[in-house]
mmCIF file with all atom_site columns, C-alpha atoms in Angstrom:
data_model
loop_
_atom_site.group_PDB
_atom_site.id
_atom_site.type_symbol
_atom_site.label_atom_id
_atom_site.label_alt_id
_atom_site.label_comp_id
_atom_site.label_asym_id
_atom_site.label_entity_id
_atom_site.label_seq_id
_atom_site.pdbx_PDB_ins_code
_atom_site.Cartn_x
_atom_site.Cartn_y
_atom_site.Cartn_z
_atom_site.occupancy
_atom_site.B_iso_or_equiv
_atom_site.pdbx_formal_charge
_atom_site.auth_seq_id
_atom_site.auth_comp_id
_atom_site.auth_asym_id
_atom_site.auth_atom_id
_atom_site.pdbx_PDB_model_num
ATOM 1   C CA . MET A 1 1   ? 34.960 14.204 -20.149 1.00 67.00 ? 1   MET A CA 1
ATOM 2   C CA . LEU A 1 2   ? 34.087 11.426 -17.750 1.00 71.00 ? 2   LEU A CA 1
ATOM 3   C CA . SER A 1 3   ? 37.549 9.844  -18.043 1.00 74.00 ? 3   SER A CA 1
ATOM 4   C CA . SER A 1 4   ? 39.316 13.158 -17.282 1.00 78.00 ? 4   SER A CA 1
ATOM 5   C CA . PHE A 1 5   ? 37.036 13.607 -14.263 1.00 81.00 ? 5   PHE A CA 1
ATOM 6   C CA . LEU A 1 6   ? 37.850 10.066 -13.083 1.00 76.00 ? 6   LEU A CA 1
ATOM 7   C CA . GLN A 1 7   ? 41.580 10.660 -13.565 1.00 79.00 ? 7   GLN A CA 1
ATOM 8   C CA . ALA A 1 8   ? 41.437 13.920 -11.586 1.00 82.00 ? 8   ALA A CA 1
ATOM 9   C CA . LEU A 1 9   ? 39.391 12.204 -8.879  1.00 82.00 ? 9   LEU A CA 1
ATOM 10  C CA . ALA A 1 10  ? 41.840 9.282  -8.756  1.00 78.00 ? 10  ALA A CA 1
ATOM 11  C CA . SER A 1 11  ? 44.851 11.590 -8.471  1.00 81.00 ? 11  SER A CA 1
ATOM 12  C CA . LYS A 1 12  ? 43.212 13.585 -5.650  1.00 86.00 ? 12  LYS A CA 1
ATOM 13  C CA . LEU A 1 13  ? 42.253 10.342 -3.903  1.00 83.00 ? 13  LEU A CA 1
ATOM 14  C CA . VAL A 1 14  ? 45.780 8.950  -4.203  1.00 79.00 ? 14  VAL A CA 1
ATOM 15  C CA . GLU A 1 15  ? 47.226 12.247 -2.938  1.00 83.00 ? 15  GLU A CA 1
ATOM 16  C CA . ALA A 1 16  ? 44.904 12.226 0.084   1.00 84.00 ? 16  ALA A CA 1
ATOM 17  C CA . ILE A 1 17  ? 45.661 8.556  0.850   1.00 81.00 ? 17  ILE A CA 1
ATOM 18  C CA . LEU A 1 18  ? 49.417 9.120  0.602   1.00 74.00 ? 18  LEU A CA 1
ATOM 19  C CA . GLY A 1 19  ? 49.193 12.208 2.822   1.00 78.00 ? 19  GLY A CA 1
ATOM 20  C CA . LYS A 1 20  ? 47.260 10.330 5.497   1.00 79.00 ? 20  LYS A CA 1
ATOM 21  C CA . LEU A 1 21  ? 49.551 7.307  5.197   1.00 71.00 ? 21  LEU A CA 1
ATOM 22  C CA . THR A 1 22  ? 52.703 9.394  5.628   1.00 71.00 ? 22  THR A CA 1
ATOM 23  C CA . GLU A 1 23  ? 51.145 11.366 8.463   1.00 73.00 ? 23  GLU A CA 1
ATOM 24  C CA . TRP A 1 24  ? 50.211 8.118  10.227  1.00 72.00 ? 24  TRP A CA 1
ATOM 25  C CA . LEU A 1 25  ? 53.204 5.910  9.345   1.00 67.00 ? 25  LEU A CA 1
ATOM 26  C CA . ALA A 1 26  ? 56.219 8.223  9.652   1.00 61.00 ? 26  ALA A CA 1
ATOM 27  C CA . PRO A 1 27  ? 55.946 8.954  13.400  1.00 59.00 ? 27  PRO A CA 1
ATOM 28  C CA . LYS A 1 28  ? 55.243 5.287  14.166  1.00 60.00 ? 28  LYS A CA 1
ATOM 29  C CA . ALA A 1 29  ? 58.195 4.066  12.110  1.00 58.00 ? 29  ALA A CA 1
ATOM 30  C CA . LEU A 1 30  ? 60.567 6.595  13.615  1.00 52.00 ? 30  LEU A CA 1
ATOM 31  C CA . ARG A 1 31  ? 59.433 6.170  17.239  1.00 53.00 ? 31  ARG A CA 1
ATOM 32  C CA . ALA A 1 32  ? 58.803 2.448  17.448  1.00 51.00 ? 32  ALA A CA 1
ATOM 33  C CA . VAL A 1 33  ? 61.996 0.682  18.447  1.00 48.00 ? 33  VAL A CA 1
ATOM 34  C CA . PRO A 1 34  ? 61.444 -3.009 19.243  1.00 47.00 ? 34  PRO A CA 1
ATOM 35  C CA . HIS A 1 35  ? 63.705 -3.292 22.310  1.00 53.00 ? 35  HIS A CA 1
ATOM 36  C CA . ARG A 1 36  ? 63.763 -2.348 25.979  1.00 57.00 ? 36  ARG A CA 1
ATOM 37  C CA . ALA A 1 37  ? 66.977 -0.331 25.946  1.00 63.00 ? 37  ALA A CA 1
ATOM 38  C CA . SER A 1 38  ? 66.848 3.222  24.694  1.00 65.00 ? 38  SER A CA 1
ATOM 39  C CA . PRO A 1 39  ? 69.032 4.051  21.665  1.00 68.00 ? 39  PRO A CA 1
ATOM 40  C CA . ASN A 1 40  ? 69.512 7.549  23.057  1.00 72.00 ? 40  ASN A CA 1
ATOM 41  C CA . CYS A 1 41  ? 72.336 8.845  25.231  1.00 77.00 ? 41  CYS A CA 1
ATOM 42  C CA . PRO A 1 42  ? 71.474 8.464  28.933  1.00 71.00 ? 42  PRO A CA 1
ATOM 43  C CA . ARG A 1 43  ? 72.800 11.989 29.634  1.00 74.00 ? 43  ARG A CA 1
ATOM 44  C CA . CYS A 1 44  ? 71.807 14.272 26.778  1.00 74.00 ? 44  CYS A CA 1
ATOM 45  C CA . GLY A 1 45  ? 69.156 12.149 25.044  1.00 72.00 ? 45  GLY A CA 1
ATOM 46  C CA . GLY A 1 46  ? 70.852 12.427 21.634  1.00 74.00 ? 46  GLY A CA 1
ATOM 47  C CA . TYR A 1 47  ? 71.709 9.770  19.078  1.00 74.00 ? 47  TYR A CA 1
ATOM 48  C CA . GLY A 1 48  ? 75.240 8.853  18.012  1.00 75.00 ? 48  GLY A CA 1
ATOM 49  C CA . VAL A 1 49  ? 76.086 6.560  20.937  1.00 82.00 ? 49  VAL A CA 1
ATOM 50  C CA . ARG A 1 50  ? 78.806 3.965  20.448  1.00 84.00 ? 50  ARG A CA 1
ATOM 51  C CA . ARG A 1 51  ? 78.179 0.686  22.266  1.00 86.00 ? 51  ARG A CA 1
ATOM 52  C CA . TRP A 1 52  ? 80.186 -1.883 24.218  1.00 87.00 ? 52  TRP A CA 1
ATOM 53  C CA . ALA A 1 53  ? 79.410 -4.443 21.533  1.00 86.00 ? 53  ALA A CA 1
ATOM 54  C CA . PRO A 1 54  ? 81.538 -7.315 20.213  1.00 86.00 ? 54  PRO A CA 1
ATOM 55  C CA . GLY A 1 55  ? 83.782 -6.575 17.226  1.00 83.00 ? 55  GLY A CA 1
ATOM 56  C CA . GLY A 1 56  ? 81.468 -7.989 14.552  1.00 85.00 ? 56  GLY A CA 1
ATOM 57  C CA . MET A 1 57  ? 78.528 -5.902 15.733  1.00 86.00 ? 57  MET A CA 1
ATOM 58  C CA . ALA A 1 58  ? 79.819 -2.813 13.900  1.00 85.00 ? 58  ALA A CA 1
ATOM 59  C CA . VAL A 1 59  ? 79.363 -4.683 10.608  1.00 90.00 ? 59  VAL A CA 1
ATOM 60  C CA . VAL A 1 60  ? 75.918 -5.904 11.706  1.00 89.00 ? 60  VAL A CA 1
ATOM 61  C CA . PHE A 1 61  ? 75.004 -2.323 12.670  1.00 88.00 ? 61  PHE A CA 1
ATOM 62  C CA . LEU A 1 62  ? 76.054 -0.904 9.281   1.00 90.00 ? 62  LEU A CA 1
ATOM 63  C CA . LEU A 1 63  ? 74.297 -3.673 7.336   1.00 93.00 ? 63  LEU A CA 1
ATOM 64  C CA . SER A 1 64  ? 71.164 -3.236 9.457   1.00 92.00 ? 64  SER A CA 1
ATOM 65  C CA . LEU A 1 65  ? 71.239 0.516  8.926   1.00 89.00 ? 65  LEU A CA 1
ATOM 66  C CA . LEU A 1 66  ? 71.542 0.052  5.157   1.00 93.00 ? 66  LEU A CA 1
ATOM 67  C CA . ALA A 1 67  ? 68.790 -2.591 5.113   1.00 94.00 ? 67  ALA A CA 1
ATOM 68  C CA . PHE A 1 68  ? 66.473 -0.369 7.158   1.00 91.00 ? 68  PHE A CA 1
ATOM 69  C CA . ALA A 1 69  ? 67.166 2.695  4.999   1.00 91.00 ? 69  ALA A CA 1
ATOM 70  C CA . TRP A 1 70  ? 66.707 0.810  1.723   1.00 92.00 ? 70  TRP A CA 1
ATOM 71  C CA . GLY A 1 71  ? 63.608 -0.982 2.990   1.00 91.00 ? 71  GLY A CA 1
ATOM 72  C CA . PHE A 1 72  ? 62.043 2.226  4.263   1.00 89.00 ? 72  PHE A CA 1
ATOM 73  C CA . GLY A 1 73  ? 62.907 4.135  1.090   1.00 89.00 ? 73  GLY A CA 1
ATOM 74  C CA . PHE A 1 74  ? 61.634 1.482  -1.297  1.00 90.00 ? 74  PHE A CA 1
ATOM 75  C CA . THR A 1 75  ? 58.488 0.956  0.786   1.00 88.00 ? 75  THR A CA 1
ATOM 76  C CA . VAL A 1 76  ? 57.702 4.672  0.818   1.00 87.00 ? 76  VAL A CA 1
ATOM 77  C CA . LEU A 1 77  ? 58.424 4.918  -2.917  1.00 88.00 ? 77  LEU A CA 1
ATOM 78  C CA . GLY A 1 78  ? 56.644 1.635  -3.686  1.00 88.00 ? 78  GLY A CA 1
ATOM 79  C CA . VAL A 1 79  ? 53.327 2.488  -2.042  1.00 85.00 ? 79  VAL A CA 1
ATOM 80  C CA . PRO A 1 80  ? 52.464 5.240  -4.577  1.00 86.00 ? 80  PRO A CA 1
ATOM 81  C CA . VAL A 1 81  ? 53.473 2.938  -7.438  1.00 86.00 ? 81  VAL A CA 1
ATOM 82  C CA . VAL A 1 82  ? 51.161 0.214  -6.141  1.00 85.00 ? 82  VAL A CA 1
ATOM 83  C CA . VAL A 1 83  ? 48.304 2.672  -5.622  1.00 84.00 ? 83  VAL A CA 1
ATOM 84  C CA . PHE A 1 84  ? 48.769 4.168  -9.100  1.00 84.00 ? 84  PHE A CA 1
ATOM 85  C CA . THR A 1 85  ? 48.904 0.670  -10.616 1.00 83.00 ? 85  THR A CA 1
ATOM 86  C CA . VAL A 1 86  ? 45.654 -0.382 -8.979  1.00 81.00 ? 86  VAL A CA 1
ATOM 87  C CA . VAL A 1 87  ? 43.887 2.909  -9.768  1.00 82.00 ? 87  VAL A CA 1
ATOM 88  C CA . GLY A 1 88  ? 45.208 2.905  -13.350 1.00 83.00 ? 88  GLY A CA 1
ATOM 89  C CA . ALA A 1 89  ? 44.044 -0.664 -13.907 1.00 82.00 ? 89  ALA A CA 1
ATOM 90  C CA . VAL A 1 90  ? 40.583 0.126  -12.572 1.00 79.00 ? 90  VAL A CA 1
ATOM 91  C CA . VAL A 1 91  ? 40.285 3.331  -14.606 1.00 81.00 ? 91  VAL A CA 1
ATOM 92  C CA . SER A 1 92  ? 41.490 1.764  -17.871 1.00 82.00 ? 92  SER A CA 1
ATOM 93  C CA . ASP A 1 93  ? 39.967 -1.733 -17.658 1.00 79.00 ? 93  ASP A CA 1
ATOM 94  C CA . GLY A 1 94  ? 37.143 -1.217 -15.200 1.00 76.00 ? 94  GLY A CA 1
ATOM 95  C CA . VAL A 1 95  ? 36.402 -3.656 -12.426 1.00 73.00 ? 95  VAL A CA 1
ATOM 96  C CA . GLY A 1 96  ? 37.726 -6.530 -14.552 1.00 75.00 ? 96  GLY A CA 1
ATOM 97  C CA . GLY A 1 97  ? 41.276 -5.132 -14.268 1.00 73.00 ? 97  GLY A CA 1
ATOM 98  C CA . LEU A 1 98  ? 41.105 -5.035 -10.498 1.00 75.00 ? 98  LEU A CA 1
ATOM 99  C CA . TRP A 1 99  ? 42.004 -8.684 -9.868  1.00 76.00 ? 99  TRP A CA 1
ATOM 100 C CA . PRO A 1 100 ? 45.340 -8.675 -11.743 1.00 75.00 ? 100 PRO A CA 1
ATOM 101 C CA . ALA A 1 101 ? 46.184 -5.261 -10.268 1.00 77.00 ? 101 ALA A CA 1
ATOM 102 C CA . LEU A 1 102 ? 45.780 -6.606 -6.745  1.00 78.00 ? 102 LEU A CA 1
ATOM 103 C CA . LEU A 1 103 ? 48.993 -8.603 -7.300  1.00 81.00 ? 103 LEU A CA 1
ATOM 104 C CA . ALA A 1 104 ? 50.961 -5.321 -7.349  1.00 81.00 ? 104 ALA A CA 1
ATOM 105 C CA . PRO A 1 105 ? 51.205 -5.082 -3.506  1.00 83.00 ? 105 PRO A CA 1
ATOM 106 C CA . LEU A 1 106 ? 53.248 -8.300 -3.546  1.00 85.00 ? 106 LEU A CA 1
ATOM 107 C CA . GLY A 1 107 ? 56.119 -6.145 -4.817  1.00 83.00 ? 107 GLY A CA 1
ATOM 108 C CA . LEU A 1 108 ? 56.283 -4.521 -1.393  1.00 87.00 ? 108 LEU A CA 1
ATOM 109 C CA . LEU A 1 109 ? 57.157 -7.795 0.362   1.00 89.00 ? 109 LEU A CA 1
ATOM 110 C CA . VAL A 1 110 ? 60.912 -7.543 -0.226  1.00 90.00 ? 110 VAL A CA 1
ATOM 111 C CA . PRO A 1 111 ? 61.260 -3.899 0.892   1.00 91.00 ? 111 PRO A CA 1
ATOM 112 C CA . GLY A 1 112 ? 59.026 -4.659 3.882   1.00 89.00 ? 112 GLY A CA 1
ATOM 113 C CA . ALA A 1 113 ? 61.209 -7.619 4.838   1.00 91.00 ? 113 ALA A CA 1
ATOM 114 C CA . LEU A 1 114 ? 64.325 -5.428 4.496   1.00 92.00 ? 114 LEU A CA 1
ATOM 115 C CA . LEU A 1 115 ? 62.714 -2.774 6.697   1.00 89.00 ? 115 LEU A CA 1
ATOM 116 C CA . VAL A 1 116 ? 61.817 -5.266 9.442   1.00 89.00 ? 116 VAL A CA 1
ATOM 117 C CA . SER A 1 117 ? 65.162 -7.101 9.366   1.00 91.00 ? 117 SER A CA 1
ATOM 118 C CA . GLY A 1 118 ? 67.040 -3.789 9.510   1.00 91.00 ? 118 GLY A CA 1
ATOM 119 C CA . ALA A 1 119 ? 64.938 -2.640 12.475  1.00 87.00 ? 119 ALA A CA 1
ATOM 120 C CA . PHE A 1 120 ? 65.675 -5.842 14.376  1.00 87.00 ? 120 PHE A CA 1
ATOM 121 C CA . GLY A 1 121 ? 69.400 -5.582 13.602  1.00 88.00 ? 121 GLY A CA 1
ATOM 122 C CA . LEU A 1 122 ? 69.484 -1.998 14.865  1.00 85.00 ? 122 LEU A CA 1
ATOM 123 C CA . ALA A 1 123 ? 67.539 -3.034 17.976  1.00 83.00 ? 123 ALA A CA 1
ATOM 124 C CA . TRP A 1 124 ? 70.051 -5.807 18.627  1.00 85.00 ? 124 TRP A CA 1
ATOM 125 C CA . TYR A 1 125 ? 72.958 -3.347 18.390  1.00 85.00 ? 125 TYR A CA 1
ATOM 126 C CA . HIS A 1 126 ? 71.206 -0.847 20.661  1.00 80.00 ? 126 HIS A CA 1
ATOM 127 C CA . SER A 1 127 ? 70.636 -3.547 23.268  1.00 82.00 ? 127 SER A CA 1
ATOM 128 C CA . TYR A 1 128 ? 74.345 -3.323 24.205  1.00 85.00 ? 128 TYR A CA 1
ATOM 129 C CA . PRO A 1 129 ? 75.425 -0.837 26.923  1.00 86.00 ? 129 PRO A CA 1
ATOM 130 C CA . PRO A 1 130 ? 76.550 2.655  25.853  1.00 86.00 ? 130 PRO A CA 1
ATOM 131 C CA . LYS A 1 131 ? 80.271 3.353  25.607  1.00 86.00 ? 131 LYS A CA 1
ATOM 132 C CA . TRP A 1 132 ? 80.674 6.921  24.321  1.00 87.00 ? 132 TRP A CA 1
ATOM 133 C CA . CYS A 1 133 ? 78.346 9.710  23.133  1.00 86.00 ? 133 CYS A CA 1
ATOM 134 C CA . ALA A 1 134 ? 79.372 11.813 20.130  1.00 82.00 ? 134 ALA A CA 1
ATOM 135 C CA . ARG A 1 135 ? 77.127 14.697 21.225  1.00 81.00 ? 135 ARG A CA 1
ATOM 136 C CA . CYS A 1 136 ? 77.931 15.277 24.912  1.00 83.00 ? 136 CYS A CA 1
ATOM 137 C CA . HIS A 1 137 ? 81.188 13.214 24.967  1.00 84.00 ? 137 HIS A CA 1
ATOM 138 C CA . GLY A 1 138 ? 79.969 11.144 27.917  1.00 83.00 ? 138 GLY A CA 1
ATOM 139 C CA . ASN A 1 139 ? 81.846 7.920  28.723  1.00 87.00 ? 139 ASN A CA 1
ATOM 140 C CA . TRP A 1 140 ? 80.519 4.832  30.492  1.00 85.00 ? 140 TRP A CA 1
ATOM 141 C CA . PRO A 1 141 ? 82.384 1.823  31.879  1.00 86.00 ? 141 PRO A CA 1
ATOM 142 C CA . ARG A 1 142 ? 82.027 -1.619 30.308  1.00 85.00 ? 142 ARG A CA 1
ATOM 143 C CA . ARG A 1 143 ? 78.912 -3.469 31.470  1.00 82.00 ? 143 ARG A CA 1
ATOM 144 C CA . ASP A 1 144 ? 77.440 -6.857 30.791  1.00 83.00 ? 144 ASP A CA 1
ATOM 145 C CA . ARG A 1 145 ? 74.639 -6.840 28.185  1.00 81.00 ? 145 ARG A CA 1
ATOM 146 C CA . ALA A 1 146 ? 72.241 -8.918 30.328  1.00 80.00 ? 146 ALA A CA 1
ATOM 147 C CA . GLU A 1 147 ? 72.738 -6.618 33.322  1.00 78.00 ? 147 GLU A CA 1
ATOM 148 C CA . TYR A 1 148 ? 72.201 -3.568 31.115  1.00 76.00 ? 148 TYR A CA 1
ATOM 149 C CA . LEU A 1 149 ? 68.943 -4.963 29.705  1.00 72.00 ? 149 LEU A CA 1
ATOM 150 C CA . ARG A 1 150 ? 67.687 -5.818 33.210  1.00 69.00 ? 150 ARG A CA 1
ATOM 151 C CA . ALA A 1 151 ? 68.436 -2.292 34.418  1.00 69.00 ? 151 ALA A CA 1
ATOM 152 C CA . ALA A 1 152 ? 67.204 -0.496 31.269  1.00 66.00 ? 152 ALA A CA 1
ATOM 153 C CA . ARG A 1 153 ? 63.938 1.196  32.007  1.00 68.00 ? 153 ARG A CA 1
ATOM 154 C CA . VAL A 1 154 ? 62.460 3.350  29.272  1.00 69.00 ? 154 VAL A CA 1
ATOM 155 C CA . PHE A 1 155 ? 59.435 5.642  29.504  1.00 70.00 ? 155 PHE A CA 1
ATOM 156 C CA . THR A 1 156 ? 57.746 7.108  26.432  1.00 73.00 ? 156 THR A CA 1
ATOM 157 C CA . CYS A 1 157 ? 56.517 10.684 26.834  1.00 79.00 ? 157 CYS A CA 1
ATOM 158 C CA . GLY A 1 158 ? 53.272 11.863 25.259  1.00 78.00 ? 158 GLY A CA 1
ATOM 159 C CA . CYS A 1 159 ? 55.276 13.579 22.505  1.00 80.00 ? 159 CYS A CA 1
ATOM 160 C CA . GLY A 1 160 ? 56.892 10.261 21.559  1.00 73.00 ? 160 GLY A CA 1
ATOM 161 C CA . LYS A 1 161 ? 60.353 10.894 23.045  1.00 75.00 ? 161 LYS A CA 1
ATOM 162 C CA . ARG A 1 162 ? 61.818 7.822  24.780  1.00 70.00 ? 162 ARG A CA 1
ATOM 163 C CA . LEU A 1 163 ? 63.341 8.713  28.154  1.00 71.00 ? 163 LEU A CA 1
ATOM 164 C CA . ARG A 1 164 ? 65.505 6.669  30.493  1.00 68.00 ? 164 ARG A CA 1
ATOM 165 C CA . VAL A 1 165 ? 63.858 6.343  33.910  1.00 69.00 ? 165 VAL A CA 1
ATOM 166 C CA . PRO A 1 166 ? 66.088 6.969  36.937  1.00 61.00 ? 166 PRO A CA 1
ATOM 167 C CA . ALA A 1 167 ? 66.327 4.251  39.589  1.00 59.00 ? 167 ALA A CA 1
ATOM 168 C CA . ALA A 1 168 ? 64.947 6.487  42.363  1.00 57.00 ? 168 ALA A CA 1
ATOM 169 C CA . ALA A 1 169 ? 61.195 5.999  42.801  1.00 58.00 ? 169 ALA A CA 1
ATOM 170 C CA . GLY A 1 170 ? 59.145 9.198  42.890  1.00 63.00 ? 170 GLY A CA 1
ATOM 171 C CA . ALA A 1 171 ? 61.789 11.289 41.122  1.00 68.00 ? 171 ALA A CA 1
ATOM 172 C CA . LYS A 1 172 ? 60.632 13.875 38.600  1.00 74.00 ? 172 LYS A CA 1
ATOM 173 C CA . LEU A 1 173 ? 61.426 13.250 34.950  1.00 75.00 ? 173 LEU A CA 1
ATOM 174 C CA . ARG A 1 174 ? 61.454 16.165 32.467  1.00 78.00 ? 174 ARG A CA 1
ATOM 175 C CA . CYS A 1 175 ? 61.166 15.557 28.728  1.00 82.00 ? 175 CYS A CA 1
ATOM 176 C CA . PRO A 1 176 ? 63.839 17.511 26.803  1.00 79.00 ? 176 PRO A CA 1
ATOM 177 C CA . SER A 1 177 ? 61.565 17.859 23.759  1.00 80.00 ? 177 SER A CA 1
ATOM 178 C CA . CYS A 1 178 ? 58.244 19.100 25.118  1.00 86.00 ? 178 CYS A CA 1
ATOM 179 C CA . LYS A 1 179 ? 59.430 20.101 28.633  1.00 84.00 ? 179 LYS A CA 1
ATOM 180 C CA . ALA A 1 180 ? 56.604 18.102 30.238  1.00 84.00 ? 180 ALA A CA 1
ATOM 181 C CA . GLU A 1 181 ? 57.279 16.857 33.757  1.00 82.00 ? 181 GLU A CA 1
ATOM 182 C CA . HIS A 1 182 ? 56.390 13.288 34.706  1.00 77.00 ? 182 HIS A CA 1
ATOM 183 C CA . ALA A 1 183 ? 56.530 11.314 37.934  1.00 75.00 ? 183 ALA A CA 1
ATOM 184 C CA . THR A 1 184 ? 58.825 8.296  37.720  1.00 69.00 ? 184 THR A CA 1
ATOM 185 C CA . PRO A 1 185 ? 56.772 5.212  36.873  1.00 60.00 ? 185 PRO A CA 1
ATOM 186 C CA . ALA A 1 186 ? 56.803 2.372  39.380  1.00 62.00 ? 186 ALA A CA 1
ATOM 187 C CA . ARG A 1 187 ? 59.288 -0.453 38.724  1.00 56.00 ? 187 ARG A CA 1
ATOM 188 C CA . THR A 1 188 ? 57.675 -3.476 37.138  1.00 52.00 ? 188 THR A CA 1
ATOM 189 C CA . GLY A 1 189 ? 59.082 -6.969 37.515  1.00 47.00 ? 189 GLY A CA 1
ATOM 190 C CA . ARG A 1 190 ? 60.489 -8.712 34.473  1.00 42.00 ? 190 ARG A CA 1
#
């Protein structure tokens, strides 16, 4: 009776931990982009923007996208496996089984490294100036990458949407997601 109670308690605990982890991690992973330039379209705010990038960057973009997707998928699927391994070892062997079970999180190193390398590859691709938007069909002339990064100013709204800040100081900026209106932040030196 005690073992069935412990198993039910462990499953409820794992379910609660996974729920909190997904609730906390998913928005951070989807919103956090480690670069200054916004991946969104400057006009409509949507994704699907082709960039003025060198020819080999399309391959880097696809490989980075695959690495990020695989890393994210295997990390999300690997966390429950690690938690179940640790909980199962503790339930079956007691505290003595805890030390070998703590080696299970090492299996998340490879998916984590894939996730991070894919994110940096995607950030590198998105640091090139926009060329064409698949959503609003906007076109932009060719620009130098360094000039684009100097001019790229991104503001994050309270809802998590990344918005491009216009050059005019004091202009009003409206978030397309939550419709909140913000004053344009002051330009900071880089």
